[in-house]
PDB file of N, CA and C in Angstrom:
ATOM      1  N   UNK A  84       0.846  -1.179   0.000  1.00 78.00           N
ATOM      2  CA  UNK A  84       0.000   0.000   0.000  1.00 78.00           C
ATOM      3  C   UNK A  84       0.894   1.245   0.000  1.00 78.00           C
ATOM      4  N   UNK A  85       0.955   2.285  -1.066  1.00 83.00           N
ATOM      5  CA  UNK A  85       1.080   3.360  -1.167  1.00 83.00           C
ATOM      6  C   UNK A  85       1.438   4.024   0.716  1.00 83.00           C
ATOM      7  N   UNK A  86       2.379   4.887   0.606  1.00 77.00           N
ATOM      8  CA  UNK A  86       1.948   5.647   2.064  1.00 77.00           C
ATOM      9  C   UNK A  86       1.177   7.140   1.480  1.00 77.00           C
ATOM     10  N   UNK A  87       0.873   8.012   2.461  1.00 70.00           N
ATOM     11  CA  UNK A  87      -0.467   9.221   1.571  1.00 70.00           C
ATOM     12  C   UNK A  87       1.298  10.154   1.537  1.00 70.00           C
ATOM     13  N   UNK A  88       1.200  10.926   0.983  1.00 70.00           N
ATOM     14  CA  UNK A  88       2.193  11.868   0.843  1.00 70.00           C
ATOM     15  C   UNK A  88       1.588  13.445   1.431  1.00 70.00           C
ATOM     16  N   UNK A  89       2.157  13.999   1.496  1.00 66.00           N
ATOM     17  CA  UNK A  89       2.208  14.896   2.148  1.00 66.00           C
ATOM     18  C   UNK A  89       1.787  16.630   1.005  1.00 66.00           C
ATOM     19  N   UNK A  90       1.195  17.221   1.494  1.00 65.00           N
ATOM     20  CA  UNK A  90       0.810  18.512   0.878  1.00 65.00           C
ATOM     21  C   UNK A  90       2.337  19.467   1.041  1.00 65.00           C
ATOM     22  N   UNK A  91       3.420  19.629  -0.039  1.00 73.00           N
ATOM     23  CA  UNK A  91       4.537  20.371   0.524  1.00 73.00           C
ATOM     24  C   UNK A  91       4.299  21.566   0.475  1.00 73.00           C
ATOM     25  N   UNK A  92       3.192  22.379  -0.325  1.00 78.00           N
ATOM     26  CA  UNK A  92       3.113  23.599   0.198  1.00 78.00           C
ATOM     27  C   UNK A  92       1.982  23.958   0.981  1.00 78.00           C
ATOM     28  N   UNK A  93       1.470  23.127   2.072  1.00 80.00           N
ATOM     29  CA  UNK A  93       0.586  22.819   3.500  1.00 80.00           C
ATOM     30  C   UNK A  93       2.116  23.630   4.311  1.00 80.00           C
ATOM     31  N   UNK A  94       3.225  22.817   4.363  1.00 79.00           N
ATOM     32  CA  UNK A  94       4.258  23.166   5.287  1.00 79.00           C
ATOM     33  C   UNK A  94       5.064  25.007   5.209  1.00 79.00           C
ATOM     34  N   UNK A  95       4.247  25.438   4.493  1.00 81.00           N
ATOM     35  CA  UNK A  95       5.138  26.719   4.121  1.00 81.00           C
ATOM     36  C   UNK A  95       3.762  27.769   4.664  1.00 81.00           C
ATOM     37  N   UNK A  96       2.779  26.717   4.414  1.00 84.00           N
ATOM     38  CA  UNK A  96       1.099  27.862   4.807  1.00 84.00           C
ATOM     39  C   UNK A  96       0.803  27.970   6.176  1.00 84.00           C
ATOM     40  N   UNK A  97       1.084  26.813   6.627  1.00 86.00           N
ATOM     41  CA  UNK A  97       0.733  26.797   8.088  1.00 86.00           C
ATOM     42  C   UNK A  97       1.808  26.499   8.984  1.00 86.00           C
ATOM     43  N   UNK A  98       1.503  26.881  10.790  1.00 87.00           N
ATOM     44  CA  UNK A  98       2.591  26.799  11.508  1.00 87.00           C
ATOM     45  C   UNK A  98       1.531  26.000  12.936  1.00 87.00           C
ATOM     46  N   UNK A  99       1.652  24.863  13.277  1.00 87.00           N
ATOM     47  CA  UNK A  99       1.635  23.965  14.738  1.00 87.00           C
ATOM     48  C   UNK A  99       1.813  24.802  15.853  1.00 87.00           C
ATOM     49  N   UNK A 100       0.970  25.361  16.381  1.00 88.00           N
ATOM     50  CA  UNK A 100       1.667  26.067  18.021  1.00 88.00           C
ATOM     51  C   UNK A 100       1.580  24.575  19.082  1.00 88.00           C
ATOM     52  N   UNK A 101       2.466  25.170  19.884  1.00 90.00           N
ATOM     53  CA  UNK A 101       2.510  24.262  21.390  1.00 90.00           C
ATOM     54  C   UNK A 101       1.498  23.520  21.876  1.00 90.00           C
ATOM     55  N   UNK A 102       0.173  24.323  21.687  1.00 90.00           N
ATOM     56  CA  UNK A 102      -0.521  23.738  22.099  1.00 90.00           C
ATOM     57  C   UNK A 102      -1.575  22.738  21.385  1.00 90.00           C
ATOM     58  N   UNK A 103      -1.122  22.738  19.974  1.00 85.00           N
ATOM     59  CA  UNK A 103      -1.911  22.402  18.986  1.00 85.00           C
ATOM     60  C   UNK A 103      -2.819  22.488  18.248  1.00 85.00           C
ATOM     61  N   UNK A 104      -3.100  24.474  18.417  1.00 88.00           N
ATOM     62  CA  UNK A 104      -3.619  25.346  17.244  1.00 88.00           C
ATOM     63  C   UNK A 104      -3.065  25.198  15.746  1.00 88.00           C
ATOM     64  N   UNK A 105      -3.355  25.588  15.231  1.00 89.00           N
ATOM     65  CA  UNK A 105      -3.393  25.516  14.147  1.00 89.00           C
ATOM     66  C   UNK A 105      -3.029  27.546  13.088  1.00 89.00           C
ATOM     67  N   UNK A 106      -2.022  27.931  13.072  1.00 91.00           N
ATOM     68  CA  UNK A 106      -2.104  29.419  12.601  1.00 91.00           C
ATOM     69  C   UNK A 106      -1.774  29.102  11.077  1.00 91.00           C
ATOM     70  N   UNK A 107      -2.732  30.495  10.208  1.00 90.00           N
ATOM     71  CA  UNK A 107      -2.436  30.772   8.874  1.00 90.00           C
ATOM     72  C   UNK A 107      -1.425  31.942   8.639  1.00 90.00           C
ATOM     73  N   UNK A 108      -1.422  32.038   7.777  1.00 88.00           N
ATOM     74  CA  UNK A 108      -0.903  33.613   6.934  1.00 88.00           C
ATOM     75  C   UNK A 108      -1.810  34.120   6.587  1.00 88.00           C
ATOM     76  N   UNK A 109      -1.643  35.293   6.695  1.00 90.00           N
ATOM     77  CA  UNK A 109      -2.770  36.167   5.786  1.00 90.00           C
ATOM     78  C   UNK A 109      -2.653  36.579   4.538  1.00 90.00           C
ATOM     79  N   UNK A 110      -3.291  36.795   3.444  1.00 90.00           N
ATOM     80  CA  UNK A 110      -3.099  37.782   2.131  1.00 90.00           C
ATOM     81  C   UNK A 110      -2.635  38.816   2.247  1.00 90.00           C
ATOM     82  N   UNK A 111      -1.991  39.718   1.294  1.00 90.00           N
ATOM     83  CA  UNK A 111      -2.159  41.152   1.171  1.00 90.00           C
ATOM     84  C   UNK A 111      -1.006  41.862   1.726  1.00 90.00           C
ATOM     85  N   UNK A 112      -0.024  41.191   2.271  1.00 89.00           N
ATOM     86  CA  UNK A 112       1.007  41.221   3.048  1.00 89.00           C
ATOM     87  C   UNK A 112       2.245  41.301   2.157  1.00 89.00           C
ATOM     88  N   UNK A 113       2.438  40.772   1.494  1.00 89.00           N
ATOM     89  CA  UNK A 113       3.766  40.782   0.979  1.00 89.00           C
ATOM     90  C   UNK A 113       4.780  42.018  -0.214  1.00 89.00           C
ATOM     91  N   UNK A 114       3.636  42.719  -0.811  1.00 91.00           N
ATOM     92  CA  UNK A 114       4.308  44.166  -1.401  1.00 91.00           C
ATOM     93  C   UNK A 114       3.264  45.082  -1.583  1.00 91.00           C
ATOM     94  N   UNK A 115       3.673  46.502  -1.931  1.00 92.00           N
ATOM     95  CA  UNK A 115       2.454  47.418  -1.749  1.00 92.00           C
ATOM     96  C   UNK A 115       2.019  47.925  -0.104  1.00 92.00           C
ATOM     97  N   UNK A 116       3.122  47.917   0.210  1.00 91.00           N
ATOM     98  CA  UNK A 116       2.503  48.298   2.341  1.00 91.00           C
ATOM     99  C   UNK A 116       2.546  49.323   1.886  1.00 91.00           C
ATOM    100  N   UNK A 117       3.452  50.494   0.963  1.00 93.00           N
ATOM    101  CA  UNK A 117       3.076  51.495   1.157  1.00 93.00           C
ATOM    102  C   UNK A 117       1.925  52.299   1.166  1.00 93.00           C
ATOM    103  N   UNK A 118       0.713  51.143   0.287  1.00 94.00           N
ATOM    104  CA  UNK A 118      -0.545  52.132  -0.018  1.00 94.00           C
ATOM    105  C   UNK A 118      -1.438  51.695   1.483  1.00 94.00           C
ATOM    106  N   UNK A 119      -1.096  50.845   2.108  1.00 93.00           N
ATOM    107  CA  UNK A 119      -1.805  50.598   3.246  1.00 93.00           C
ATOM    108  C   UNK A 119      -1.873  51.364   4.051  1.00 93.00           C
ATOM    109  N   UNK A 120      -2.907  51.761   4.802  1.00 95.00           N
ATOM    110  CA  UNK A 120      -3.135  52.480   6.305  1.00 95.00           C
ATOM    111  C   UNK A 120      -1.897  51.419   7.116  1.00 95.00           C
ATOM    112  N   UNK A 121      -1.243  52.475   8.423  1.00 95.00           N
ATOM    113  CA  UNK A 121      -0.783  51.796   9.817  1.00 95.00           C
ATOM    114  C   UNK A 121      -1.693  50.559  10.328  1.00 95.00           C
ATOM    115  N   UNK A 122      -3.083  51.132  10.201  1.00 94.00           N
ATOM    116  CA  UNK A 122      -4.021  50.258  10.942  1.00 94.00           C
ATOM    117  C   UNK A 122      -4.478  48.902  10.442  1.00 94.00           C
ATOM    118  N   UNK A 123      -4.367  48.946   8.673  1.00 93.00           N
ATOM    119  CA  UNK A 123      -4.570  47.616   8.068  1.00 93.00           C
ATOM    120  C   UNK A 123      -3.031  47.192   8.437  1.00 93.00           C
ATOM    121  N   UNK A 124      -1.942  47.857   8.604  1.00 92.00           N
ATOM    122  CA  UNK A 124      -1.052  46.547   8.420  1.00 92.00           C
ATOM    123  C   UNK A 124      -0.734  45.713   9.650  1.00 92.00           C
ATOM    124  N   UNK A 125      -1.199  46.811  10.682  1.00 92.00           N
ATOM    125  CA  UNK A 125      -0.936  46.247  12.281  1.00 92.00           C
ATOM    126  C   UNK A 125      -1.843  44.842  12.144  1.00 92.00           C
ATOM    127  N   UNK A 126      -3.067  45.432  11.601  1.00 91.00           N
ATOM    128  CA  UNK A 126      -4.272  43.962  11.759  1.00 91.00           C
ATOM    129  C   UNK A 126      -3.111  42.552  10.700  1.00 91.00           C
ATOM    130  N   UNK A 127      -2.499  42.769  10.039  1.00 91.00           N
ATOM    131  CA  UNK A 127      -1.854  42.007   8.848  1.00 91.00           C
ATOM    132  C   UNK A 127      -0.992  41.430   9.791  1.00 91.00           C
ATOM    133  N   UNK A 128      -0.527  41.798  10.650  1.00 89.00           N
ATOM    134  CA  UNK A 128       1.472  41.460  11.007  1.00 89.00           C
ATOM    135  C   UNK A 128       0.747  40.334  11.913  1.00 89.00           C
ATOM    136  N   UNK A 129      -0.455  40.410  12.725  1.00 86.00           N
ATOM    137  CA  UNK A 129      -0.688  38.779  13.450  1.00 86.00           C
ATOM    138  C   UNK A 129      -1.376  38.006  12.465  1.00 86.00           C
ATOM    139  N   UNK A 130      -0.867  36.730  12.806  1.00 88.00           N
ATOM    140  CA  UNK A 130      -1.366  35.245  12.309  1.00 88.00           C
ATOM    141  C   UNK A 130      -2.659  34.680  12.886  1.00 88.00           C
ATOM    142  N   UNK A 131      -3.535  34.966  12.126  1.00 92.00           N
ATOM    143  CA  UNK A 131      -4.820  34.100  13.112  1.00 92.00           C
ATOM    144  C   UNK A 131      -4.783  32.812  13.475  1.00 92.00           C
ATOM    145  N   UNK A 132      -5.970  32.495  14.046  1.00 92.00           N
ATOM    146  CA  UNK A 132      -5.332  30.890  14.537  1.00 92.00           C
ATOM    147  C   UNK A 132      -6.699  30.613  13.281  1.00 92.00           C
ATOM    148  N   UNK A 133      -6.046  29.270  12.478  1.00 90.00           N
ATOM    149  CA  UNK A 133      -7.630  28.774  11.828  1.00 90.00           C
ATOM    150  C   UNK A 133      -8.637  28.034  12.250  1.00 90.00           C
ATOM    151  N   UNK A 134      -9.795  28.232  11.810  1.00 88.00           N
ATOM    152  CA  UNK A 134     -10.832  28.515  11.923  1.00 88.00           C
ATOM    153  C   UNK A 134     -11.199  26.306  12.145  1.00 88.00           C
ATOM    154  N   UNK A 135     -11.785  25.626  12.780  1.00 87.00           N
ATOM    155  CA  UNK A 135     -12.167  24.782  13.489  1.00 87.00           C
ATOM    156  C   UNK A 135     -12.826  23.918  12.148  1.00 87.00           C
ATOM    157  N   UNK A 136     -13.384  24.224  11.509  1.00 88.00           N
ATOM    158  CA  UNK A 136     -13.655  24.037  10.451  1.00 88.00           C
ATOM    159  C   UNK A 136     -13.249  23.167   9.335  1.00 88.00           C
ATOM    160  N   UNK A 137     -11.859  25.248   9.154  1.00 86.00           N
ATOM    161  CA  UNK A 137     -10.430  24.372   7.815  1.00 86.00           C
ATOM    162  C   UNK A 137     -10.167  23.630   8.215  1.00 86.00           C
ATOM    163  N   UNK A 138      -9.800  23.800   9.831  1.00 87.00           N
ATOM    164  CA  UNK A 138      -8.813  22.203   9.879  1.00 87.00           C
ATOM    165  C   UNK A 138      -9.514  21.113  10.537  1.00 87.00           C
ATOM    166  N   UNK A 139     -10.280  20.973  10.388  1.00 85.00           N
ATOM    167  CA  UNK A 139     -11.427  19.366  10.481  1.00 85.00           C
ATOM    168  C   UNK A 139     -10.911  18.575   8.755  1.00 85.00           C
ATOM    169  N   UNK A 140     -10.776  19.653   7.665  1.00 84.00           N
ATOM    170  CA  UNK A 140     -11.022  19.626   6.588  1.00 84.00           C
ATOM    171  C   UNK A 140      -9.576  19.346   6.045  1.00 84.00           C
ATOM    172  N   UNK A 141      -8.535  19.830   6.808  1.00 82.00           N
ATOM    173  CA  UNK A 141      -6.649  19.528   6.583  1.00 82.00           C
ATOM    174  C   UNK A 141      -6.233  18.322   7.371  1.00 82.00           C
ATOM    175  N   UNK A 142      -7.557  17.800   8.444  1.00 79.00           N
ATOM    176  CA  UNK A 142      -6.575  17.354   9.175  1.00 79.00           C
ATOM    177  C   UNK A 142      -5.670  15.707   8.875  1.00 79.00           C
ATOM    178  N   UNK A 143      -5.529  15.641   7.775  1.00 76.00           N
ATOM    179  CA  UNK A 143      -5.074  14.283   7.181  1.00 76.00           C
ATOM    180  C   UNK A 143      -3.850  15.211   6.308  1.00 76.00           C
ATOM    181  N   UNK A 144      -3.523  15.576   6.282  1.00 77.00           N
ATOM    182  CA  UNK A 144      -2.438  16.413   5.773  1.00 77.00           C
ATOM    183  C   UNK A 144      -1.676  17.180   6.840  1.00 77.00           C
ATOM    184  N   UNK A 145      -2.397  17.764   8.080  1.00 75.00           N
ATOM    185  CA  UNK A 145      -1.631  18.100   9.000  1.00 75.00           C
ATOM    186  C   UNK A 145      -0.726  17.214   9.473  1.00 75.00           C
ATOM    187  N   UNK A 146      -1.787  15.994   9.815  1.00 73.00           N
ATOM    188  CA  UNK A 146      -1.234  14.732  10.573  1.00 73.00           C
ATOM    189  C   UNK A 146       0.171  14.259  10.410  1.00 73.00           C
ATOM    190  N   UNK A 147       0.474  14.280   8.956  1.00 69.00           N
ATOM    191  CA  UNK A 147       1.680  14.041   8.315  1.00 69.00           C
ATOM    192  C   UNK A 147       3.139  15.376   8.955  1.00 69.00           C
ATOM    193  N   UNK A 148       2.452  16.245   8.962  1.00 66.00           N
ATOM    194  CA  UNK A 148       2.945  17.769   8.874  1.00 66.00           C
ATOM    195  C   UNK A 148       4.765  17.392  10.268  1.00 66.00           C
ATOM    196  N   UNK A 149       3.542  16.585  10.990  1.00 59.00           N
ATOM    197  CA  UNK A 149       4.162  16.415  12.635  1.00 59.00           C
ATOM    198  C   UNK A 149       5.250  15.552  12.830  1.00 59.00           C
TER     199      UNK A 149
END
């Protein structure tokens, strides 16, 4: 039997905290800050944690991640 392989750009999108959240990246971040408000980029610079959901929906690709 095949083993499942792994999503390699899963490992560059997401980051495992300690406790076993789950954080994304956001969009919109990477060039063009200059046309941004202070206030959109402050909201930009944290990582949300994702949403209970996506990762019901990753979690066979996370699994591997570990």
């Amino acid at each position: 039997m095949p083993k499942m392989k792994t999503h390699s750009s899963l490992k560059d999108r997401i980051k495992i905290t300690g406790t076993g959240k789950v954080r994304r990246y956001k969009a919109y971040k990477n060039h063009l800050m200059y046309g941004k408000t202070p206030s959109q980029k402050q909201r930009l610079g944290k990582s949300p944690v994702m949403s209970t959901g996506d990762v019901a929906r990753l979690k066979q690709q996370i699994s591997n991640l570990k």
